[in-house]
PDB file of C-alpha atoms in Angstrom:
ATOM      1  CA  ASP B 234      -7.093 -10.038 -40.533  1.00  0.00           C
ATOM      2  CA  GLU B 235      -9.100  -8.980 -37.462  1.00  0.00           C
ATOM      3  CA  LEU B 236     -10.691  -5.916 -39.049  1.00  0.00           C
ATOM      4  CA  ARG B 237     -11.899  -7.859 -42.068  1.00  0.00           C
ATOM      5  CA  ALA B 238     -13.322 -10.645 -39.890  1.00  0.00           C
ATOM      6  CA  ALA B 239     -15.093  -8.153 -37.626  1.00  0.00           C
ATOM      7  CA  ALA B 240     -16.674  -6.396 -40.615  1.00  0.00           C
ATOM      8  CA  ILE B 241     -17.902  -9.668 -42.129  1.00  0.00           C
ATOM      9  CA  GLU B 242     -19.380 -10.672 -38.763  1.00  0.00           C
ATOM     10  CA  LEU B 243     -21.438  -7.451 -38.855  1.00  0.00           C
ATOM     11  CA  GLY B 244     -22.774  -8.366 -42.288  1.00  0.00           C
ATOM     12  CA  VAL B 245     -20.594  -5.906 -44.200  1.00  0.00           C
ATOM     13  CA  ASP B 246     -19.464  -6.966 -47.676  1.00  0.00           C
ATOM     14  CA  VAL B 247     -15.679  -6.559 -47.788  1.00  0.00           C
ATOM     15  CA  HIS B 248     -13.452  -6.139 -50.826  1.00  0.00           C
ATOM     16  CA  PHE B 249      -9.778  -6.546 -49.996  1.00  0.00           C
ATOM     17  CA  LEU B 250      -7.873  -4.320 -52.423  1.00  0.00           C
ATOM     18  CA  ALA B 251      -5.313  -5.977 -54.653  1.00  0.00           C
ATOM     19  CA  GLU B 252      -2.510  -4.290 -56.560  1.00  0.00           C
ATOM     20  CA  GLY B 253      -3.926  -2.626 -59.656  1.00  0.00           C
ATOM     21  CA  ASP B 254      -7.491  -2.323 -58.340  1.00  0.00           C
ATOM     22  CA  ASP B 255      -9.277   0.891 -59.330  1.00  0.00           C
ATOM     23  CA  LEU B 256     -10.680   2.091 -56.018  1.00  0.00           C
ATOM     24  CA  VAL B 257     -13.042   4.667 -57.527  1.00  0.00           C
ATOM     25  CA  ALA B 258     -14.403   2.229 -60.129  1.00  0.00           C
ATOM     26  CA  LEU B 259     -15.024  -0.406 -57.451  1.00  0.00           C
ATOM     27  CA  ALA B 260     -16.927   2.105 -55.317  1.00  0.00           C
ATOM     28  CA  ARG B 261     -19.017   3.239 -58.280  1.00  0.00           C
ATOM     29  CA  GLU B 262     -19.922  -0.316 -59.250  1.00  0.00           C
ATOM     30  CA  ALA B 263     -20.594  -1.636 -55.740  1.00  0.00           C
ATOM     31  CA  ASP B 264     -24.137  -2.839 -55.034  1.00  0.00           C
ATOM     32  CA  ALA B 265     -24.374  -1.025 -51.716  1.00  0.00           C
ATOM     33  CA  ASP B 266     -26.604   1.076 -49.477  1.00  0.00           C
ATOM     34  CA  VAL B 267     -23.550   2.404 -47.614  1.00  0.00           C
ATOM     35  CA  LEU B 268     -19.955   2.859 -48.784  1.00  0.00           C
ATOM     36  CA  GLY B 269     -17.108   2.466 -46.316  1.00  0.00           C
ATOM     37  CA  MET B 270     -13.335   2.609 -46.587  1.00  0.00           C
ATOM     38  CA  ALA B 271     -10.545   1.463 -44.295  1.00  0.00           C
ATOM     39  CA  GLY B 272      -7.439   3.449 -45.144  1.00  0.00           C
ATOM     40  CA  GLY B 273      -5.685   6.775 -44.922  1.00  0.00           C
ATOM     41  CA  ASP B 274      -7.063  10.185 -45.803  1.00  0.00           C
ATOM     42  CA  GLY B 275      -6.329   9.903 -49.522  1.00  0.00           C
ATOM     43  CA  SER B 276      -8.172   6.590 -49.914  1.00  0.00           C
ATOM     44  CA  LEU B 277     -11.009   7.764 -47.698  1.00  0.00           C
ATOM     45  CA  GLY B 278     -11.420  10.848 -49.875  1.00  0.00           C
ATOM     46  CA  ALA B 279     -11.594   8.801 -53.072  1.00  0.00           C
ATOM     47  CA  VAL B 280     -14.462   6.657 -51.783  1.00  0.00           C
ATOM     48  CA  ALA B 281     -16.182   9.582 -50.048  1.00  0.00           C
ATOM     49  CA  GLY B 282     -16.262  11.364 -53.404  1.00  0.00           C
ATOM     50  CA  VAL B 283     -18.153   8.429 -54.917  1.00  0.00           C
ATOM     51  CA  ALA B 284     -20.517   8.389 -51.929  1.00  0.00           C
ATOM     52  CA  ILE B 285     -21.380  12.004 -52.764  1.00  0.00           C
ATOM     53  CA  GLU B 286     -21.910  11.126 -56.436  1.00  0.00           C
ATOM     54  CA  ARG B 287     -24.255   8.285 -55.480  1.00  0.00           C
ATOM     55  CA  ASP B 288     -25.876  10.098 -52.527  1.00  0.00           C
ATOM     56  CA  LEU B 289     -24.932   7.258 -50.192  1.00  0.00           C
ATOM     57  CA  PRO B 290     -23.818   7.416 -46.554  1.00  0.00           C
ATOM     58  CA  PHE B 291     -20.093   6.971 -45.976  1.00  0.00           C
ATOM     59  CA  VAL B 292     -18.284   5.147 -43.176  1.00  0.00           C
ATOM     60  CA  CYS B 293     -14.730   6.163 -42.254  1.00  0.00           C
ATOM     61  CA  ILE B 294     -12.500   3.410 -40.836  1.00  0.00           C
ATOM     62  CA  PRO B 295      -9.114   4.822 -39.731  1.00  0.00           C
ATOM     63  CA  PHE B 296      -6.432   2.526 -41.103  1.00  0.00           C
ATOM     64  CA  GLY B 297      -3.715   4.828 -42.424  1.00  0.00           C
ATOM     65  CA  THR B 298      -0.822   6.935 -41.195  1.00  0.00           C
ATOM     66  CA  ARG B 299      -2.366  10.184 -39.955  1.00  0.00           C
ATOM     67  CA  ASN B 300      -6.125   9.770 -40.231  1.00  0.00           C
ATOM     68  CA  HIS B 301      -6.872  13.468 -39.763  1.00  0.00           C
ATOM     69  CA  PHE B 302     -10.439  13.114 -41.022  1.00  0.00           C
ATOM     70  CA  ALA B 303     -11.185  10.306 -38.559  1.00  0.00           C
ATOM     71  CA  ARG B 304      -9.676  12.340 -35.722  1.00  0.00           C
ATOM     72  CA  ASP B 305     -11.801  15.377 -36.533  1.00  0.00           C
ATOM     73  CA  LEU B 306     -14.917  13.206 -36.751  1.00  0.00           C
ATOM     74  CA  GLY B 307     -14.193  12.221 -33.155  1.00  0.00           C
ATOM     75  CA  LEU B 308     -13.171   8.631 -33.918  1.00  0.00           C
ATOM     76  CA  ASP B 309     -10.441   6.773 -32.061  1.00  0.00           C
ATOM     77  CA  ARG B 310      -7.667   6.516 -34.654  1.00  0.00           C
ATOM     78  CA  ASP B 311      -6.201   3.514 -32.853  1.00  0.00           C
ATOM     79  CA  ASP B 312      -9.448   1.513 -32.901  1.00  0.00           C
ATOM     80  CA  PRO B 313     -10.519   0.709 -36.475  1.00  0.00           C
ATOM     81  CA  ILE B 314     -12.661  -2.202 -35.280  1.00  0.00           C
ATOM     82  CA  GLY B 315     -14.570   0.132 -32.975  1.00  0.00           C
ATOM     83  CA  ALA B 316     -15.256   2.431 -35.939  1.00  0.00           C
ATOM     84  CA  LEU B 317     -17.248  -0.382 -37.581  1.00  0.00           C
ATOM     85  CA  ALA B 318     -20.078   0.502 -35.185  1.00  0.00           C
ATOM     86  CA  ALA B 319     -20.802   3.376 -37.571  1.00  0.00           C
ATOM     87  CA  PHE B 320     -22.536   0.946 -39.946  1.00  0.00           C
ATOM     88  CA  ALA B 321     -25.356   0.912 -37.368  1.00  0.00           C
ATOM     89  CA  GLY B 322     -24.707   4.491 -36.317  1.00  0.00           C
ATOM     90  CA  VAL B 323     -26.158   7.946 -36.875  1.00  0.00           C
ATOM     91  CA  GLU B 324     -25.781  10.215 -39.872  1.00  0.00           C
ATOM     92  CA  ARG B 325     -23.977  13.562 -39.904  1.00  0.00           C
ATOM     93  CA  ARG B 326     -23.658  16.028 -42.744  1.00  0.00           C
ATOM     94  CA  VAL B 327     -20.146  17.411 -43.215  1.00  0.00           C
ATOM     95  CA  ASP B 328     -18.573  19.806 -45.689  1.00  0.00           C
ATOM     96  CA  VAL B 329     -16.111  18.922 -48.408  1.00  0.00           C
ATOM     97  CA  GLY B 330     -13.828  21.095 -50.497  1.00  0.00           C
ATOM     98  CA  TYR B 331     -13.078  20.948 -54.200  1.00  0.00           C
ATOM     99  CA  VAL B 332     -10.070  22.086 -56.188  1.00  0.00           C
ATOM    100  CA  GLY B 333     -11.315  21.921 -59.751  1.00  0.00           C
ATOM    101  CA  ASP B 334     -13.085  18.573 -59.913  1.00  0.00           C
ATOM    102  CA  ARG B 335     -10.908  17.007 -57.180  1.00  0.00           C
ATOM    103  CA  MET B 336     -12.637  16.623 -53.838  1.00  0.00           C
ATOM    104  CA  PHE B 337     -10.773  16.937 -50.530  1.00  0.00           C
ATOM    105  CA  LEU B 338     -11.811  16.136 -46.989  1.00  0.00           C
ATOM    106  CA  ASN B 339      -9.044  17.961 -45.141  1.00  0.00           C
ATOM    107  CA  ASN B 340      -6.813  20.343 -47.067  1.00  0.00           C
ATOM    108  CA  VAL B 341      -4.734  21.130 -50.124  1.00  0.00           C
ATOM    109  CA  SER B 342      -1.167  22.353 -49.677  1.00  0.00           C
ATOM    110  CA  LEU B 343       1.140  24.150 -52.085  1.00  0.00           C
ATOM    111  CA  GLY B 344       4.826  24.931 -51.717  1.00  0.00           C
ATOM    112  CA  LEU B 345       7.075  23.286 -49.134  1.00  0.00           C
ATOM    113  CA  TYR B 346       4.820  20.456 -47.959  1.00  0.00           C
ATOM    114  CA  ALA B 347       3.668  19.647 -51.493  1.00  0.00           C
ATOM    115  CA  ARG B 348       7.314  19.268 -52.546  1.00  0.00           C
ATOM    116  CA  LEU B 349       7.909  16.922 -49.606  1.00  0.00           C
ATOM    117  CA  VAL B 350       4.949  14.744 -50.612  1.00  0.00           C
ATOM    118  CA  HIS B 351       6.027  14.582 -54.266  1.00  0.00           C
ATOM    119  CA  ARG B 352       9.627  13.738 -53.359  1.00  0.00           C
ATOM    120  CA  ARG B 353       8.489  11.052 -50.939  1.00  0.00           C
ATOM    121  CA  GLU B 354       6.337   9.493 -53.670  1.00  0.00           C
ATOM    122  CA  HIS B 355       9.248   9.638 -56.123  1.00  0.00           C
ATOM    123  CA  HIS B 356      11.516   7.740 -53.733  1.00  0.00           C
ATOM    124  CA  ARG B 357       8.721   5.307 -52.816  1.00  0.00           C
ATOM    125  CA  ARG B 358       8.224   4.359 -56.458  1.00  0.00           C
ATOM    126  CA  ARG B 359      11.939   3.637 -56.655  1.00  0.00           C
ATOM    127  CA  ARG B 360      11.345   1.286 -53.704  1.00  0.00           C
ATOM    128  CA  ASP B 361      13.608   3.367 -51.516  1.00  0.00           C
ATOM    129  CA  ALA B 362      13.238   2.099 -47.941  1.00  0.00           C
ATOM    130  CA  LEU B 363      14.199   5.541 -46.606  1.00  0.00           C
ATOM    131  CA  ALA B 364      11.788   7.409 -48.895  1.00  0.00           C
ATOM    132  CA  ARG B 365      10.253   9.648 -46.235  1.00  0.00           C
ATOM    133  CA  LEU B 366      13.613  10.485 -44.669  1.00  0.00           C
ATOM    134  CA  ARG B 367      15.245  11.329 -48.005  1.00  0.00           C
ATOM    135  CA  ALA B 368      12.302  13.497 -49.051  1.00  0.00           C
ATOM    136  CA  LEU B 369      12.390  15.354 -45.740  1.00  0.00           C
ATOM    137  CA  ALA B 370      16.145  15.947 -46.003  1.00  0.00           C
ATOM    138  CA  LEU B 371      15.783  17.431 -49.494  1.00  0.00           C
ATOM    139  CA  THR B 372      12.891  19.628 -48.390  1.00  0.00           C
ATOM    140  CA  VAL B 373      14.751  20.949 -45.340  1.00  0.00           C
ATOM    141  CA  LYS B 374      17.503  22.156 -47.679  1.00  0.00           C
ATOM    142  CA  ASP B 375      15.119  24.524 -49.456  1.00  0.00           C
ATOM    143  CA  ARG B 376      12.902  25.418 -46.487  1.00  0.00           C
ATOM    144  CA  ARG B 377      13.628  29.141 -47.023  1.00  0.00           C
ATOM    145  CA  ARG B 378      12.632  29.027 -50.675  1.00  0.00           C
ATOM    146  CA  ARG B 379       9.503  31.004 -51.454  1.00  0.00           C
ATOM    147  CA  GLN B 380       7.257  30.497 -54.456  1.00  0.00           C
ATOM    148  CA  ARG B 381       5.203  33.062 -56.308  1.00  0.00           C
ATOM    149  CA  PHE B 382       1.434  32.758 -56.284  1.00  0.00           C
ATOM    150  CA  THR B 383      -1.543  34.966 -56.998  1.00  0.00           C
ATOM    151  CA  ILE B 384      -4.392  34.546 -54.529  1.00  0.00           C
ATOM    152  CA  ASP B 385      -7.620  36.068 -55.828  1.00  0.00           C
ATOM    153  CA  GLY B 386      -5.467  38.404 -57.912  1.00  0.00           C
ATOM    154  CA  GLU B 387      -3.102  39.401 -55.071  1.00  0.00           C
ATOM    155  CA  ARG B 388       0.586  38.577 -55.591  1.00  0.00           C
ATOM    156  CA  VAL B 389       2.095  36.530 -52.792  1.00  0.00           C
ATOM    157  CA  ARG B 390       5.533  35.008 -52.163  1.00  0.00           C
ATOM    158  CA  ALA B 391       5.335  32.164 -49.659  1.00  0.00           C
ATOM    159  CA  ARG B 392       7.030  28.935 -48.629  1.00  0.00           C
ATOM    160  CA  LEU B 393       3.678  27.299 -47.998  1.00  0.00           C
ATOM    161  CA  VAL B 394       0.028  27.910 -48.844  1.00  0.00           C
ATOM    162  CA  LEU B 395      -2.686  25.811 -47.248  1.00  0.00           C
ATOM    163  CA  VAL B 396      -6.366  25.734 -48.207  1.00  0.00           C
ATOM    164  CA  ALA B 397      -8.445  23.880 -45.625  1.00  0.00           C
ATOM    165  CA  ASN B 398     -11.952  22.503 -45.459  1.00  0.00           C
ATOM    166  CA  ASN B 399     -13.079  24.251 -42.245  1.00  0.00           C
ATOM    167  CA  ASP B 400     -10.904  25.925 -39.634  1.00  0.00           C
ATOM    168  CA  TYR B 401      -7.782  24.296 -38.172  1.00  0.00           C
ATOM    169  CA  SER B 402      -6.018  25.232 -34.983  1.00  0.00           C
ATOM    170  CA  LEU B 403      -2.395  25.976 -35.891  1.00  0.00           C
ATOM    171  CA  ASP B 404       0.808  25.625 -33.912  1.00  0.00           C
ATOM    172  CA  LEU B 405       3.821  26.948 -35.800  1.00  0.00           C
ATOM    173  CA  LEU B 406       3.960  24.680 -38.872  1.00  0.00           C
ATOM    174  CA  SER B 407       1.858  21.863 -37.480  1.00  0.00           C
ATOM    175  CA  LEU B 408      -1.841  21.328 -38.069  1.00  0.00           C
ATOM    176  CA  GLY B 409      -4.059  20.878 -35.074  1.00  0.00           C
ATOM    177  CA  GLU B 410      -7.639  19.690 -34.989  1.00  0.00           C
ATOM    178  CA  ARG B 411     -10.815  21.104 -36.476  1.00  0.00           C
ATOM    179  CA  GLU B 412     -13.575  21.796 -33.986  1.00  0.00           C
ATOM    180  CA  ARG B 413     -16.180  21.749 -36.761  1.00  0.00           C
ATOM    181  CA  LEU B 414     -16.659  20.013 -40.095  1.00  0.00           C
ATOM    182  CA  ASP B 415     -19.865  21.851 -40.953  1.00  0.00           C
ATOM    183  CA  GLU B 416     -18.828  25.500 -40.913  1.00  0.00           C
ATOM    184  CA  GLY B 417     -19.436  25.846 -44.658  1.00  0.00           C
ATOM    185  CA  LEU B 418     -16.182  27.716 -45.316  1.00  0.00           C
ATOM    186  CA  LEU B 419     -12.708  27.255 -46.707  1.00  0.00           C
ATOM    187  CA  HIS B 420      -9.802  28.662 -44.706  1.00  0.00           C
ATOM    188  CA  LEU B 421      -6.614  29.969 -46.316  1.00  0.00           C
ATOM    189  CA  TYR B 422      -3.358  29.944 -44.324  1.00  0.00           C
ATOM    190  CA  VAL B 423      -0.078  31.541 -45.413  1.00  0.00           C
ATOM    191  CA  PRO B 424       2.865  31.525 -42.944  1.00  0.00           C
ATOM    192  CA  HIS B 425       5.350  34.381 -42.695  1.00  0.00           C
ATOM    193  CA  GLY B 426       8.688  34.654 -40.947  1.00  0.00           C
ATOM    194  CA  PHE B 427      11.179  31.923 -40.195  1.00  0.00           C
ATOM    195  CA  ARG B 428      12.262  31.996 -36.578  1.00  0.00           C
ATOM    196  CA  ARG B 429       8.930  33.379 -35.379  1.00  0.00           C
ATOM    197  CA  ILE B 430       6.092  32.100 -37.528  1.00  0.00           C
ATOM    198  CA  THR B 431       2.947  34.160 -37.984  1.00  0.00           C
ATOM    199  CA  TRP B 432       0.003  33.192 -40.146  1.00  0.00           C
ATOM    200  CA  ASP B 433      -2.109  35.222 -42.524  1.00  0.00           C
ATOM    201  CA  GLU B 434      -5.534  33.659 -42.424  1.00  0.00           C
ATOM    202  CA  ARG B 435      -8.876  34.259 -44.072  1.00  0.00           C
ATOM    203  CA  SER B 436     -12.091  32.386 -44.728  1.00  0.00           C
ATOM    204  CA  CYS B 437     -14.155  32.231 -47.894  1.00  0.00           C
ATOM    205  CA  SER B 438     -16.507  29.986 -49.848  1.00  0.00           C
ATOM    206  CA  GLU B 439     -14.512  30.226 -53.101  1.00  0.00           C
ATOM    207  CA  LEU B 440     -10.885  30.993 -53.926  1.00  0.00           C
ATOM    208  CA  GLU B 441      -8.545  31.161 -56.912  1.00  0.00           C
ATOM    209  CA  ILE B 442      -4.798  30.524 -56.693  1.00  0.00           C
ATOM    210  CA  GLY B 443      -2.546  30.984 -59.701  1.00  0.00           C
ATOM    211  CA  SER B 444       1.148  30.607 -60.431  1.00  0.00           C
ATOM    212  CA  PRO B 445       3.621  31.703 -63.135  1.00  0.00           C
ATOM    213  CA  LEU B 446       3.893  27.975 -63.883  1.00  0.00           C
ATOM    214  CA  LEU B 447       1.345  26.217 -66.089  1.00  0.00           C
ATOM    215  CA  ARG B 448       1.100  23.367 -63.582  1.00  0.00           C
ATOM    216  CA  ILE B 449       1.056  23.677 -59.811  1.00  0.00           C
ATOM    217  CA  ARG B 450       2.445  20.946 -57.580  1.00  0.00           C
ATOM    218  CA  THR B 451      -0.022  20.202 -54.779  1.00  0.00           C
ATOM    219  CA  ALA B 452      -0.741  17.702 -52.039  1.00  0.00           C
ATOM    220  CA  ILE B 453      -4.451  16.852 -51.742  1.00  0.00           C
ATOM    221  CA  ASP B 454      -5.174  15.236 -48.373  1.00  0.00           C
ATOM    222  CA  GLY B 455      -1.520  14.207 -48.345  1.00  0.00           C
ATOM    223  CA  GLU B 456      -1.538  12.725 -51.869  1.00  0.00           C
ATOM    224  CA  PRO B 457       0.611  14.242 -54.666  1.00  0.00           C
ATOM    225  CA  ALA B 458      -1.130  15.901 -57.616  1.00  0.00           C
ATOM    226  CA  ASP B 459      -0.011  18.267 -60.390  1.00  0.00           C
ATOM    227  CA  LEU B 460      -2.894  20.545 -61.401  1.00  0.00           C
ATOM    228  CA  ASP B 461      -3.405  23.172 -64.096  1.00  0.00           C
ATOM    229  CA  SER B 462      -3.033  26.801 -63.021  1.00  0.00           C
ATOM    230  CA  PRO B 463      -5.060  28.636 -61.852  1.00  0.00           C
ATOM    231  CA  LEU B 464      -6.611  26.467 -59.153  1.00  0.00           C
ATOM    232  CA  GLN B 465     -10.294  27.034 -58.454  1.00  0.00           C
ATOM    233  CA  PHE B 466     -11.330  26.144 -54.898  1.00  0.00           C
ATOM    234  CA  ARG B 467     -14.841  25.935 -53.511  1.00  0.00           C
ATOM    235  CA  CYS B 468     -16.611  24.604 -50.438  1.00  0.00           C
ATOM    236  CA  GLU B 469     -19.662  22.342 -50.714  1.00  0.00           C
ATOM    237  CA  PRO B 470     -21.449  22.622 -47.345  1.00  0.00           C
ATOM    238  CA  GLY B 471     -23.009  19.434 -46.003  1.00  0.00           C
ATOM    239  CA  ALA B 472     -22.270  17.502 -49.191  1.00  0.00           C
ATOM    240  CA  LEU B 473     -21.068  14.305 -47.480  1.00  0.00           C
ATOM    241  CA  ARG B 474     -23.349  12.028 -45.482  1.00  0.00           C
ATOM    242  CA  VAL B 475     -21.171  10.393 -42.829  1.00  0.00           C
ATOM    243  CA  LEU B 476     -22.239   7.623 -40.481  1.00  0.00           C
ATOM    244  CA  VAL B 477     -20.594   7.698 -37.043  1.00  0.00           C
ATOM    245  CA  PRO B 478     -20.989   5.373 -34.041  1.00  0.00           C
ATOM    246  CA  ARG B 479     -23.814   6.196 -31.666  1.00  0.00           C
ATOM    247  CA  ALA B 480     -22.814   7.984 -28.483  1.00  0.00           C
ATOM    248  CA  PRO B 481     -22.845   5.751 -25.374  1.00  0.00           C
ATOM    249  CA  GLU B 482     -26.066   6.085 -23.391  1.00  0.00           C
TER     250      GLU B 482
END
């Protein structure tokens, strides 16, 4: 594989993940001065969390489906080999968010998108080749369904709730980019309306979201997770040391 060969040529120790490998355990046990991960946002977040624990710099190699974190770092999502230059790059401090003890790089969603992610995972585990399509079809059927939440004690009925690490630009129901990763704030987004979408938005450093249910279905950086209610969110400014390629002279 070209990426693996390029990393080894730079003197980077590479562990190619096998089925059943514990990614977090491997990162914790690695004899390393820098931790890097080639993968999607969920895998990147798992290793970045260990980098924070160990106070080590982290290198992001975009190698997944969406790679939102890589995009917002300013990396070319279509050039994972180019991202290897970060191992000899410069350090930036960026914020991370936490929901309970779970760290996230991008966002946590509740409601419609979380149901899509959980359904997609359910079909994937059944080895359904059309997993994403089936999950999307089921979610479209209940797109008008609103769930009950309490947000810092305020009762809310919403199809979707999004808690983001730093501010996103929003276009209807799609997430745009983040201009900053060091703002030091969480941003809460709740859409209203159906034909014409408007967003309620606010920023904060901490947030609590509850539900009538004992467990809340979430998607953390696009990965499914069921968490105990209420959810406690917080921002940790500058907690992650990220290495990025040097700017061209």
